[in-house]
Amino acid sequence: MLSKSQAKWFLILATVGFSFVFLFLTFDTIRQVDARTNADALTEEVEGGREIWDQNNCMGCHTILGEGAYYAPELTKVVDRRGEVWIRTFLRDPEAMFPGRRKMIDYDFTEDEITDVIAFLAWIGEIDTNDWPPEPNLAVPDSGGDAAAALANAPAMVGDVCQACHSVGGVGGNVGPALDGVADRFSADELDTWLADPTAVKPGTAMPNLQLDDVTRAELVEWLLSLD
Ligand code: HEC
Ligand code: HEC
């Protein structure tokens, strides 16, 4: 048991001691802010994106760096996770990317505004957060396929957009089926019709109409047919 005066001194010393620890940690954090946030990479585009972010209250639904709401996906590392092309395609028309279950607002952003938003999100993603949040475990089944070989001749669109939802050789997302062996399941015509407008083939499908032009579609079909 501490005597009364021992308890008093314990209280005083602990309070003073931990106040110093607290002040030191605060100082240490402030000292590192510029380096950890890449303050020198704050371009006009990043600031423009931040204004758009604030004005539209994106945080009313999304979280970045632990701040915000949990209605919609966490966006700290979204540029890493989705890539620029995917985000641009999505922001042009969020409903098209998630047919029938759109919850994200279509803001009618101009291309420049989208560039700013992506610059802002990319800057956020570069902040040194001690690797938080951790990479999601997508639990894509290993198809036993050879991802490098399958992707060697893939059009850019595949890595930029398709793999967000589909895996190839065990690499990619798990929203849609793995694309390995897709050539055994569909003909060139079927694949082309599917890519042109998935909902026309299968109403209610979660595969988006990506507004692919004829050339891109032909390239994709040719590549898909190599996956047998
Ligand atoms: C009303 C709520 C809401 C607001 C406000 C909102 N979003 Fe979203 N957002 C969503 C939802 C829900 C999704 C998930 C996709 C879907 O269901 O449409 C999403 C998805 C996204 C994604 C893709 C995330 C991923 O990993 O798939 C990005 C990027 C994004 N939003 C950016 C923004 C930006 C930038 C703003 C502000 C300009 C914003 N959002 C405002 C609801 C919202
Ligand atoms: C937002 C997620 C998403 C994106 C992006 C996406 N897909 Fe899909 N895809 C799906 C889903 C979900 C299905 C399953 C559809 C169903 O059965 O309703 C599917 C089905 C398919 C199928 C039929 C596969 C089978 O075995 O049944 C092909 C082929 C395909 N997608 C190709 C592509 C290509 C090529 C791209 C890129 C240009 C792409 N997808 C982008 C979600 C996506």
PDB file of C-alpha atoms and ligand atoms in Angstrom:
ATOM      1  CA  MET A   1       0.000   0.000   0.000  1.00  0.00           C
ATOM      2  CA  LEU A   2       1.222   3.516  -0.793  1.00  0.00           C
ATOM      3  CA  SER A   3       1.052   6.075   1.973  1.00  0.00           C
ATOM      4  CA  LYS A   4      -0.922   9.220   1.294  1.00  0.00           C
ATOM      5  CA  SER A   5       2.142  11.302   0.415  1.00  0.00           C
ATOM      6  CA  GLN A   6       3.606   8.495  -1.727  1.00  0.00           C
ATOM      7  CA  ALA A   7       0.338   8.337  -3.649  1.00  0.00           C
ATOM      8  CA  LYS A   8       0.432  12.094  -4.125  1.00  0.00           C
ATOM      9  CA  TRP A   9       3.966  12.004  -5.522  1.00  0.00           C
ATOM     10  CA  PHE A  10       3.133   9.015  -7.690  1.00  0.00           C
ATOM     11  CA  LEU A  11       0.270  10.987  -9.182  1.00  0.00           C
ATOM     12  CA  ILE A  12       2.339  14.133  -9.724  1.00  0.00           C
ATOM     13  CA  LEU A  13       5.367  12.373 -11.224  1.00  0.00           C
ATOM     14  CA  ALA A  14       3.283  10.141 -13.464  1.00  0.00           C
ATOM     15  CA  THR A  15       1.271  13.137 -14.711  1.00  0.00           C
ATOM     16  CA  VAL A  16       4.382  15.208 -15.426  1.00  0.00           C
ATOM     17  CA  GLY A  17       6.232  12.242 -16.926  1.00  0.00           C
ATOM     18  CA  PHE A  18       3.454  11.206 -19.269  1.00  0.00           C
ATOM     19  CA  SER A  19       2.782  14.821 -20.221  1.00  0.00           C
ATOM     20  CA  PHE A  20       6.375  14.944 -21.484  1.00  0.00           C
ATOM     21  CA  VAL A  21       5.918  11.693 -23.390  1.00  0.00           C
ATOM     22  CA  PHE A  22       2.729  13.089 -24.926  1.00  0.00           C
ATOM     23  CA  LEU A  23       4.404  16.384 -25.876  1.00  0.00           C
ATOM     24  CA  PHE A  24       7.388  14.551 -27.337  1.00  0.00           C
ATOM     25  CA  LEU A  25       5.163  12.291 -29.457  1.00  0.00           C
ATOM     26  CA  THR A  26       3.127  15.283 -30.650  1.00  0.00           C
ATOM     27  CA  PHE A  27       6.287  17.125 -31.600  1.00  0.00           C
ATOM     28  CA  ASP A  28       7.698  14.036 -33.271  1.00  0.00           C
ATOM     29  CA  THR A  29       4.527  13.606 -35.345  1.00  0.00           C
ATOM     30  CA  ILE A  30       4.442  17.248 -36.459  1.00  0.00           C
ATOM     31  CA  ARG A  31       8.135  17.025 -37.361  1.00  0.00           C
ATOM     32  CA  GLN A  32       7.403  14.151 -39.760  1.00  0.00           C
ATOM     33  CA  VAL A  33       4.169  15.405 -41.311  1.00  0.00           C
ATOM     34  CA  ASP A  34       5.723  17.078 -44.367  1.00  0.00           C
ATOM     35  CA  ALA A  35       7.848  14.071 -45.282  1.00  0.00           C
ATOM     36  CA  ARG A  36       5.164  11.479 -44.612  1.00  0.00           C
ATOM     37  CA  THR A  37       2.496  13.328 -46.574  1.00  0.00           C
ATOM     38  CA  ASN A  38       4.799  14.202 -49.494  1.00  0.00           C
ATOM     39  CA  ALA A  39       3.911  17.871 -49.013  1.00  0.00           C
ATOM     40  CA  ASP A  40       6.099  18.816 -51.981  1.00  0.00           C
ATOM     41  CA  ALA A  41       3.875  16.736 -54.263  1.00  0.00           C
ATOM     42  CA  LEU A  42       0.856  18.959 -53.569  1.00  0.00           C
ATOM     43  CA  THR A  43       0.062  20.084 -57.103  1.00  0.00           C
ATOM     44  CA  GLU A  44      -2.797  22.304 -58.261  1.00  0.00           C
ATOM     45  CA  GLU A  45      -4.622  19.184 -59.397  1.00  0.00           C
ATOM     46  CA  VAL A  46      -4.377  17.627 -55.952  1.00  0.00           C
ATOM     47  CA  GLU A  47      -5.760  20.787 -54.379  1.00  0.00           C
ATOM     48  CA  GLY A  48      -8.506  20.994 -57.000  1.00  0.00           C
ATOM     49  CA  GLY A  49      -9.436  17.402 -56.216  1.00  0.00           C
ATOM     50  CA  ARG A  50      -9.521  18.167 -52.527  1.00  0.00           C
ATOM     51  CA  GLU A  51     -11.939  21.042 -53.127  1.00  0.00           C
ATOM     52  CA  ILE A  52     -14.209  18.766 -55.130  1.00  0.00           C
ATOM     53  CA  TRP A  53     -13.920  16.197 -52.347  1.00  0.00           C
ATOM     54  CA  ASP A  54     -14.975  18.761 -49.714  1.00  0.00           C
ATOM     55  CA  GLN A  55     -17.675  20.519 -51.714  1.00  0.00           C
ATOM     56  CA  ASN A  56     -19.448  17.292 -52.593  1.00  0.00           C
ATOM     57  CA  ASN A  57     -19.130  15.819 -49.142  1.00  0.00           C
ATOM     58  CA  CYS A  58     -17.664  12.570 -50.384  1.00  0.00           C
ATOM     59  CA  MET A  59     -16.867  11.843 -46.749  1.00  0.00           C
ATOM     60  CA  GLY A  60     -20.595  11.661 -46.040  1.00  0.00           C
ATOM     61  CA  CYS A  61     -20.330   8.154 -47.500  1.00  0.00           C
ATOM     62  CA  HIS A  62     -16.601   7.326 -47.830  1.00  0.00           C
ATOM     63  CA  THR A  63     -13.648   7.136 -45.435  1.00  0.00           C
ATOM     64  CA  ILE A  64     -10.085   8.290 -46.087  1.00  0.00           C
ATOM     65  CA  LEU A  65      -7.301   7.961 -43.511  1.00  0.00           C
ATOM     66  CA  GLY A  66      -9.821   6.729 -40.986  1.00  0.00           C
ATOM     67  CA  GLU A  67     -12.053   9.821 -41.272  1.00  0.00           C
ATOM     68  CA  GLY A  68     -15.533   9.697 -42.735  1.00  0.00           C
ATOM     69  CA  ALA A  69     -18.516   7.419 -43.018  1.00  0.00           C
ATOM     70  CA  TYR A  70     -18.717   3.689 -43.559  1.00  0.00           C
ATOM     71  CA  TYR A  71     -21.566   3.593 -46.041  1.00  0.00           C
ATOM     72  CA  ALA A  72     -19.303   3.292 -49.078  1.00  0.00           C
ATOM     73  CA  PRO A  73     -15.863   1.728 -49.698  1.00  0.00           C
ATOM     74  CA  GLU A  74     -12.757   3.022 -47.871  1.00  0.00           C
ATOM     75  CA  LEU A  75     -10.795   5.117 -50.388  1.00  0.00           C
ATOM     76  CA  THR A  76      -7.315   5.657 -48.879  1.00  0.00           C
ATOM     77  CA  LYS A  77      -5.619   3.237 -51.300  1.00  0.00           C
ATOM     78  CA  VAL A  78      -8.273   3.245 -54.007  1.00  0.00           C
ATOM     79  CA  VAL A  79      -5.851   4.315 -56.763  1.00  0.00           C
ATOM     80  CA  ASP A  80      -3.554   1.393 -55.908  1.00  0.00           C
ATOM     81  CA  ARG A  81      -6.476  -0.968 -55.739  1.00  0.00           C
ATOM     82  CA  ARG A  82      -8.432   0.095 -58.800  1.00  0.00           C
ATOM     83  CA  GLY A  83      -6.025   2.072 -60.973  1.00  0.00           C
ATOM     84  CA  GLU A  84      -6.628   5.371 -62.737  1.00  0.00           C
ATOM     85  CA  VAL A  85      -8.418   4.023 -65.785  1.00  0.00           C
ATOM     86  CA  TRP A  86     -10.920   2.109 -63.683  1.00  0.00           C
ATOM     87  CA  ILE A  87     -11.675   5.123 -61.475  1.00  0.00           C
ATOM     88  CA  ARG A  88     -12.051   7.388 -64.506  1.00  0.00           C
ATOM     89  CA  THR A  89     -14.446   4.937 -66.165  1.00  0.00           C
ATOM     90  CA  PHE A  90     -16.374   4.592 -62.926  1.00  0.00           C
ATOM     91  CA  LEU A  91     -16.669   8.330 -62.181  1.00  0.00           C
ATOM     92  CA  ARG A  92     -17.891   9.049 -65.718  1.00  0.00           C
ATOM     93  CA  ASP A  93     -20.884   6.864 -65.025  1.00  0.00           C
ATOM     94  CA  PRO A  94     -21.012   5.009 -61.684  1.00  0.00           C
ATOM     95  CA  GLU A  95     -24.216   3.219 -62.592  1.00  0.00           C
ATOM     96  CA  ALA A  96     -22.655   1.585 -65.640  1.00  0.00           C
ATOM     97  CA  MET A  97     -19.984  -0.050 -63.440  1.00  0.00           C
ATOM     98  CA  PHE A  98     -22.522  -1.485 -61.009  1.00  0.00           C
ATOM     99  CA  PRO A  99     -25.632  -2.059 -63.131  1.00  0.00           C
ATOM    100  CA  GLY A 100     -28.883  -2.088 -61.275  1.00  0.00           C
ATOM    101  CA  ARG A 101     -27.400  -1.435 -57.865  1.00  0.00           C
ATOM    102  CA  ARG A 102     -25.918   2.010 -58.129  1.00  0.00           C
ATOM    103  CA  LYS A 103     -25.637   3.859 -54.867  1.00  0.00           C
ATOM    104  CA  MET A 104     -22.844   6.230 -55.752  1.00  0.00           C
ATOM    105  CA  ILE A 105     -23.995   9.596 -57.066  1.00  0.00           C
ATOM    106  CA  ASP A 106     -23.335  10.514 -60.702  1.00  0.00           C
ATOM    107  CA  TYR A 107     -21.739  13.940 -60.322  1.00  0.00           C
ATOM    108  CA  ASP A 108     -21.427  14.682 -64.048  1.00  0.00           C
ATOM    109  CA  PHE A 109     -17.782  15.589 -63.526  1.00  0.00           C
ATOM    110  CA  THR A 110     -15.817  16.977 -66.481  1.00  0.00           C
ATOM    111  CA  GLU A 111     -12.700  15.047 -67.529  1.00  0.00           C
ATOM    112  CA  ASP A 112     -10.555  17.726 -65.827  1.00  0.00           C
ATOM    113  CA  GLU A 113     -12.479  17.381 -62.597  1.00  0.00           C
ATOM    114  CA  ILE A 114     -12.026  13.608 -62.733  1.00  0.00           C
ATOM    115  CA  THR A 115      -8.280  14.150 -63.273  1.00  0.00           C
ATOM    116  CA  ASP A 116      -8.230  16.336 -60.140  1.00  0.00           C
ATOM    117  CA  VAL A 117     -10.159  13.826 -58.040  1.00  0.00           C
ATOM    118  CA  ILE A 118      -7.805  11.029 -59.116  1.00  0.00           C
ATOM    119  CA  ALA A 119      -4.755  13.241 -58.382  1.00  0.00           C
ATOM    120  CA  PHE A 120      -6.126  13.911 -54.902  1.00  0.00           C
ATOM    121  CA  LEU A 121      -6.866  10.257 -54.204  1.00  0.00           C
ATOM    122  CA  ALA A 122      -3.442   9.260 -55.574  1.00  0.00           C
ATOM    123  CA  TRP A 123      -1.791  11.774 -53.232  1.00  0.00           C
ATOM    124  CA  ILE A 124      -3.777  10.452 -50.274  1.00  0.00           C
ATOM    125  CA  GLY A 125      -2.695   6.927 -51.214  1.00  0.00           C
ATOM    126  CA  GLU A 126       0.983   7.953 -51.163  1.00  0.00           C
ATOM    127  CA  ILE A 127       0.842   9.208 -47.581  1.00  0.00           C
ATOM    128  CA  ASP A 128       3.003   7.047 -45.334  1.00  0.00           C
ATOM    129  CA  THR A 129       0.414   5.458 -43.067  1.00  0.00           C
ATOM    130  CA  ASN A 130       2.616   2.590 -41.889  1.00  0.00           C
ATOM    131  CA  ASP A 131       0.901   0.380 -44.470  1.00  0.00           C
ATOM    132  CA  TRP A 132      -2.594   0.988 -43.187  1.00  0.00           C
ATOM    133  CA  PRO A 133      -5.152  -0.109 -44.332  1.00  0.00           C
ATOM    134  CA  PRO A 134      -3.805  -3.599 -45.066  1.00  0.00           C
ATOM    135  CA  GLU A 135      -4.261  -5.136 -48.502  1.00  0.00           C
ATOM    136  CA  PRO A 136      -7.615  -6.885 -48.695  1.00  0.00           C
ATOM    137  CA  ASN A 137      -7.507 -10.644 -48.947  1.00  0.00           C
ATOM    138  CA  LEU A 138      -9.528 -11.254 -52.078  1.00  0.00           C
ATOM    139  CA  ALA A 139      -9.283 -15.011 -51.698  1.00  0.00           C
ATOM    140  CA  VAL A 140      -9.097 -15.629 -55.416  1.00  0.00           C
ATOM    141  CA  PRO A 141      -8.942 -19.364 -55.989  1.00  0.00           C
ATOM    142  CA  ASP A 142      -5.681 -20.454 -57.579  1.00  0.00           C
ATOM    143  CA  SER A 143      -6.709 -21.636 -61.022  1.00  0.00           C
ATOM    144  CA  GLY A 144      -3.423 -23.444 -61.495  1.00  0.00           C
ATOM    145  CA  GLY A 145      -3.049 -21.294 -64.616  1.00  0.00           C
ATOM    146  CA  ASP A 146       0.003 -19.307 -65.574  1.00  0.00           C
ATOM    147  CA  ALA A 147      -0.919 -15.644 -65.048  1.00  0.00           C
ATOM    148  CA  ALA A 148       2.195 -14.239 -66.717  1.00  0.00           C
ATOM    149  CA  ALA A 149       1.640 -16.253 -69.909  1.00  0.00           C
ATOM    150  CA  ALA A 150      -2.095 -15.549 -70.010  1.00  0.00           C
ATOM    151  CA  LEU A 151      -1.569 -11.819 -69.530  1.00  0.00           C
ATOM    152  CA  ALA A 152       1.433 -11.459 -71.834  1.00  0.00           C
ATOM    153  CA  ASN A 153      -0.660 -10.366 -74.827  1.00  0.00           C
ATOM    154  CA  ALA A 154      -3.559  -8.864 -72.927  1.00  0.00           C
ATOM    155  CA  PRO A 155      -4.830  -5.450 -74.073  1.00  0.00           C
ATOM    156  CA  ALA A 156      -4.199  -2.690 -71.493  1.00  0.00           C
ATOM    157  CA  MET A 157      -7.918  -2.660 -70.648  1.00  0.00           C
ATOM    158  CA  VAL A 158      -7.593  -6.074 -68.984  1.00  0.00           C
ATOM    159  CA  GLY A 159      -5.180  -4.957 -66.272  1.00  0.00           C
ATOM    160  CA  ASP A 160      -6.765  -1.512 -66.050  1.00  0.00           C
ATOM    161  CA  VAL A 161     -10.382  -2.549 -65.650  1.00  0.00           C
ATOM    162  CA  CYS A 162     -11.304  -6.217 -66.138  1.00  0.00           C
ATOM    163  CA  GLN A 163      -8.983  -7.606 -63.447  1.00  0.00           C
ATOM    164  CA  ALA A 164     -10.650  -5.428 -60.830  1.00  0.00           C
ATOM    165  CA  CYS A 165     -13.456  -7.993 -61.030  1.00  0.00           C
ATOM    166  CA  HIS A 166     -12.001 -11.016 -62.846  1.00  0.00           C
ATOM    167  CA  SER A 167      -8.951 -13.113 -62.114  1.00  0.00           C
ATOM    168  CA  VAL A 168      -6.676 -14.605 -64.740  1.00  0.00           C
ATOM    169  CA  GLY A 169      -4.336 -17.380 -63.633  1.00  0.00           C
ATOM    170  CA  GLY A 170      -5.300 -16.604 -60.031  1.00  0.00           C
ATOM    171  CA  VAL A 171      -4.472 -12.878 -60.279  1.00  0.00           C
ATOM    172  CA  GLY A 172      -7.259 -10.296 -60.047  1.00  0.00           C
ATOM    173  CA  GLY A 173     -10.623  -9.755 -58.378  1.00  0.00           C
ATOM    174  CA  ASN A 174     -13.374 -12.153 -57.432  1.00  0.00           C
ATOM    175  CA  VAL A 175     -16.516 -10.180 -58.326  1.00  0.00           C
ATOM    176  CA  GLY A 176     -16.925 -12.036 -61.612  1.00  0.00           C
ATOM    177  CA  PRO A 177     -15.860 -15.559 -62.596  1.00  0.00           C
ATOM    178  CA  ALA A 178     -12.190 -16.326 -63.343  1.00  0.00           C
ATOM    179  CA  LEU A 179     -11.553 -15.826 -67.041  1.00  0.00           C
ATOM    180  CA  ASP A 180      -9.345 -18.908 -67.378  1.00  0.00           C
ATOM    181  CA  GLY A 181     -10.749 -21.272 -69.961  1.00  0.00           C
ATOM    182  CA  VAL A 182     -13.373 -18.767 -71.081  1.00  0.00           C
ATOM    183  CA  ALA A 183     -12.643 -19.717 -74.724  1.00  0.00           C
ATOM    184  CA  ASP A 184     -14.040 -23.194 -74.026  1.00  0.00           C
ATOM    185  CA  ARG A 185     -17.297 -21.731 -72.802  1.00  0.00           C
ATOM    186  CA  PHE A 186     -18.082 -19.073 -75.410  1.00  0.00           C
ATOM    187  CA  SER A 187     -17.652 -18.373 -79.109  1.00  0.00           C
ATOM    188  CA  ALA A 188     -16.187 -15.154 -80.521  1.00  0.00           C
ATOM    189  CA  ASP A 189     -19.685 -13.886 -81.324  1.00  0.00           C
ATOM    190  CA  GLU A 190     -20.999 -14.658 -77.876  1.00  0.00           C
ATOM    191  CA  LEU A 191     -18.074 -12.877 -76.244  1.00  0.00           C
ATOM    192  CA  ASP A 192     -18.495  -9.840 -78.469  1.00  0.00           C
ATOM    193  CA  THR A 193     -22.234  -9.581 -77.771  1.00  0.00           C
ATOM    194  CA  TRP A 194     -21.554  -9.994 -74.062  1.00  0.00           C
ATOM    195  CA  LEU A 195     -18.930  -7.262 -73.923  1.00  0.00           C
ATOM    196  CA  ALA A 196     -21.067  -4.884 -75.980  1.00  0.00           C
ATOM    197  CA  ASP A 197     -23.967  -5.035 -73.535  1.00  0.00           C
ATOM    198  CA  PRO A 198     -23.997  -7.620 -70.742  1.00  0.00           C
ATOM    199  CA  THR A 199     -27.475  -6.645 -69.518  1.00  0.00           C
ATOM    200  CA  ALA A 200     -28.967  -7.345 -72.944  1.00  0.00           C
ATOM    201  CA  VAL A 201     -27.688 -10.940 -72.678  1.00  0.00           C
ATOM    202  CA  LYS A 202     -28.409 -11.429 -68.995  1.00  0.00           C
ATOM    203  CA  PRO A 203     -30.761  -8.921 -67.378  1.00  0.00           C
ATOM    204  CA  GLY A 204     -29.736  -8.092 -63.829  1.00  0.00           C
ATOM    205  CA  THR A 205     -26.110  -9.163 -64.298  1.00  0.00           C
ATOM    206  CA  ALA A 206     -23.440  -7.454 -62.230  1.00  0.00           C
ATOM    207  CA  MET A 207     -21.092  -7.144 -65.209  1.00  0.00           C
ATOM    208  CA  PRO A 208     -21.036  -3.499 -66.337  1.00  0.00           C
ATOM    209  CA  ASN A 209     -21.489  -2.176 -69.834  1.00  0.00           C
ATOM    210  CA  LEU A 210     -18.064  -0.595 -70.219  1.00  0.00           C
ATOM    211  CA  GLN A 211     -18.966   1.322 -73.404  1.00  0.00           C
ATOM    212  CA  LEU A 212     -16.157  -0.408 -75.299  1.00  0.00           C
ATOM    213  CA  ASP A 213     -15.607   0.721 -78.881  1.00  0.00           C
ATOM    214  CA  ASP A 214     -15.455  -1.830 -81.717  1.00  0.00           C
ATOM    215  CA  VAL A 215     -11.653  -1.908 -81.871  1.00  0.00           C
ATOM    216  CA  THR A 216     -11.196  -2.467 -78.122  1.00  0.00           C
ATOM    217  CA  ARG A 217     -13.884  -5.139 -78.148  1.00  0.00           C
ATOM    218  CA  ALA A 218     -12.261  -6.981 -81.049  1.00  0.00           C
ATOM    219  CA  GLU A 219      -8.893  -6.917 -79.232  1.00  0.00           C
ATOM    220  CA  LEU A 220     -10.486  -8.188 -76.044  1.00  0.00           C
ATOM    221  CA  VAL A 221     -12.335 -10.997 -77.817  1.00  0.00           C
ATOM    222  CA  GLU A 222      -9.141 -12.080 -79.577  1.00  0.00           C
ATOM    223  CA  TRP A 223      -7.354 -12.194 -76.240  1.00  0.00           C
ATOM    224  CA  LEU A 224     -10.228 -13.984 -74.460  1.00  0.00           C
ATOM    225  CA  LEU A 225     -10.142 -16.652 -77.168  1.00  0.00           C
ATOM    226  CA  SER A 226      -6.510 -17.334 -76.264  1.00  0.00           C
ATOM    227  CA  LEU A 227      -7.624 -18.374 -72.763  1.00  0.00           C
ATOM    228  CA  ASP A 228      -8.376 -22.027 -73.338  1.00  0.00           C
TER     229      ASP A 228
HETATM  230  C1  HEC B   1     -24.329   8.896 -51.239  1.00  0.00           C
HETATM  231  C2  HEC B   1     -23.105   8.254 -50.895  1.00  0.00           C
HETATM  232  C3  HEC B   1     -21.856   8.549 -51.715  1.00  0.00           C
HETATM  233  C4  HEC B   1     -21.252   9.767 -51.917  1.00  0.00           C
HETATM  234  C5  HEC B   1     -21.672  11.126 -51.411  1.00  0.00           C
HETATM  235  C6  HEC B   1     -20.063   9.491 -52.704  1.00  0.00           C
HETATM  236  N1  HEC B   1     -19.967   8.156 -52.979  1.00  0.00           N
HETATM  237 FE1  HEC B   1     -18.441   7.229 -53.965  1.00  0.00          FE
HETATM  238  N2  HEC B   1     -19.386   5.421 -53.741  1.00  0.00           N
HETATM  239  C7  HEC B   1     -20.570   5.217 -53.065  1.00  0.00           C
HETATM  240  C8  HEC B   1     -20.909   3.789 -53.110  1.00  0.00           C
HETATM  241  C9  HEC B   1     -22.128   3.145 -52.481  1.00  0.00           C
HETATM  242  C10 HEC B   1     -19.864   3.149 -53.831  1.00  0.00           C
HETATM  243  C11 HEC B   1     -19.741   1.657 -54.185  1.00  0.00           C
HETATM  244  C12 HEC B   1     -20.180   1.454 -55.614  1.00  0.00           C
HETATM  245  C13 HEC B   1     -21.657   1.611 -55.844  1.00  0.00           C
HETATM  246  O1  HEC B   1     -22.453   0.896 -55.210  1.00  0.00           O
HETATM  247  O2  HEC B   1     -22.041   2.464 -56.681  1.00  0.00           O
HETATM  248  C14 HEC B   1     -18.916   4.216 -54.199  1.00  0.00           C
HETATM  249  C15 HEC B   1     -17.748   3.976 -54.897  1.00  0.00           C
HETATM  250  C16 HEC B   1     -16.768   4.942 -55.136  1.00  0.00           C
HETATM  251  C17 HEC B   1     -15.476   4.667 -55.737  1.00  0.00           C
HETATM  252  C18 HEC B   1     -14.965   3.301 -56.162  1.00  0.00           C
HETATM  253  C19 HEC B   1     -14.467   2.594 -54.925  1.00  0.00           C
HETATM  254  C20 HEC B   1     -14.100   1.159 -55.142  1.00  0.00           C
HETATM  255  O3  HEC B   1     -13.154   0.678 -54.511  1.00  0.00           O
HETATM  256  O4  HEC B   1     -14.788   0.486 -55.893  1.00  0.00           O
HETATM  257  C21 HEC B   1     -14.818   5.877 -55.835  1.00  0.00           C
HETATM  258  C22 HEC B   1     -13.421   6.126 -56.425  1.00  0.00           C
HETATM  259  C23 HEC B   1     -15.703   6.890 -55.311  1.00  0.00           C
HETATM  260  N3  HEC B   1     -16.877   6.288 -54.887  1.00  0.00           N
HETATM  261  C24 HEC B   1     -15.396   8.234 -55.248  1.00  0.00           C
HETATM  262  C25 HEC B   1     -16.243   9.209 -54.714  1.00  0.00           C
HETATM  263  C26 HEC B   1     -15.951  10.627 -54.733  1.00  0.00           C
HETATM  264  C27 HEC B   1     -14.678  11.247 -55.299  1.00  0.00           C
HETATM  265  C28 HEC B   1     -17.019  11.251 -54.142  1.00  0.00           C
HETATM  266  C29 HEC B   1     -17.251  12.743 -53.954  1.00  0.00           C
HETATM  267  C30 HEC B   1     -17.105  13.567 -55.142  1.00  0.00           C
HETATM  268  C31 HEC B   1     -17.979  10.222 -53.757  1.00  0.00           C
HETATM  269  N4  HEC B   1     -17.477   8.998 -54.130  1.00  0.00           N
HETATM  270  C32 HEC B   1     -19.180  10.469 -53.109  1.00  0.00           C
HETATM  271  C33 HEC B   1     -21.334   6.178 -52.426  1.00  0.00           C
HETATM  272  C34 HEC B   1     -21.046   7.537 -52.399  1.00  0.00           C
HETATM  273  C1  HEC B   2     -17.491  -4.481 -62.020  1.00  0.00           C
HETATM  274  C2  HEC B   2     -17.079  -5.833 -62.209  1.00  0.00           C
HETATM  275  C3  HEC B   2     -16.712  -6.311 -63.618  1.00  0.00           C
HETATM  276  C4  HEC B   2     -15.848  -5.739 -64.524  1.00  0.00           C
HETATM  277  C5  HEC B   2     -15.096  -4.422 -64.393  1.00  0.00           C
HETATM  278  C6  HEC B   2     -15.776  -6.651 -65.642  1.00  0.00           C
HETATM  279  N1  HEC B   2     -16.589  -7.729 -65.415  1.00  0.00           N
HETATM  280 FE1  HEC B   2     -16.833  -9.326 -66.673  1.00  0.00          FE
HETATM  281  N2  HEC B   2     -18.207 -10.136 -65.380  1.00  0.00           N
HETATM  282  C7  HEC B   2     -18.540  -9.597 -64.151  1.00  0.00           C
HETATM  283  C8  HEC B   2     -19.517 -10.469 -63.513  1.00  0.00           C
HETATM  284  C9  HEC B   2     -20.162 -10.250 -62.169  1.00  0.00           C
HETATM  285  C10 HEC B   2     -19.742 -11.540 -64.412  1.00  0.00           C
HETATM  286  C11 HEC B   2     -20.711 -12.700 -64.222  1.00  0.00           C
HETATM  287  C12 HEC B   2     -21.942 -12.309 -64.968  1.00  0.00           C
HETATM  288  C13 HEC B   2     -23.146 -13.154 -64.697  1.00  0.00           C
HETATM  289  O1  HEC B   2     -23.064 -14.376 -64.850  1.00  0.00           O
HETATM  290  O2  HEC B   2     -24.176 -12.552 -64.330  1.00  0.00           O
HETATM  291  C14 HEC B   2     -18.892 -11.308 -65.571  1.00  0.00           C
HETATM  292  C15 HEC B   2     -18.809 -12.134 -66.684  1.00  0.00           C
HETATM  293  C16 HEC B   2     -17.867 -12.013 -67.687  1.00  0.00           C
HETATM  294  C17 HEC B   2     -17.655 -12.987 -68.748  1.00  0.00           C
HETATM  295  C18 HEC B   2     -18.373 -14.338 -68.856  1.00  0.00           C
HETATM  296  C19 HEC B   2     -17.526 -15.290 -68.030  1.00  0.00           C
HETATM  297  C20 HEC B   2     -18.153 -16.645 -67.727  1.00  0.00           C
HETATM  298  O3  HEC B   2     -17.378 -17.592 -67.556  1.00  0.00           O
HETATM  299  O4  HEC B   2     -19.387 -16.706 -67.599  1.00  0.00           O
HETATM  300  C21 HEC B   2     -16.652 -12.506 -69.538  1.00  0.00           C
HETATM  301  C22 HEC B   2     -16.047 -13.172 -70.761  1.00  0.00           C
HETATM  302  C23 HEC B   2     -16.257 -11.235 -68.995  1.00  0.00           C
HETATM  303  N3  HEC B   2     -17.034 -10.960 -67.877  1.00  0.00           N
HETATM  304  C24 HEC B   2     -15.274 -10.434 -69.514  1.00  0.00           C
HETATM  305  C25 HEC B   2     -14.903  -9.193 -69.025  1.00  0.00           C
HETATM  306  C26 HEC B   2     -13.910  -8.351 -69.634  1.00  0.00           C
HETATM  307  C27 HEC B   2     -13.112  -8.693 -70.875  1.00  0.00           C
HETATM  308  C28 HEC B   2     -13.841  -7.217 -68.869  1.00  0.00           C
HETATM  309  C29 HEC B   2     -13.008  -5.975 -69.089  1.00  0.00           C
HETATM  310  C30 HEC B   2     -13.223  -5.302 -70.364  1.00  0.00           C
HETATM  311  C31 HEC B   2     -14.787  -7.373 -67.759  1.00  0.00           C
HETATM  312  N4  HEC B   2     -15.408  -8.593 -67.909  1.00  0.00           N
HETATM  313  C32 HEC B   2     -14.985  -6.445 -66.771  1.00  0.00           C
HETATM  314  C33 HEC B   2     -18.050  -8.446 -63.589  1.00  0.00           C
HETATM  315  C34 HEC B   2     -17.167  -7.568 -64.186  1.00  0.00           C
END
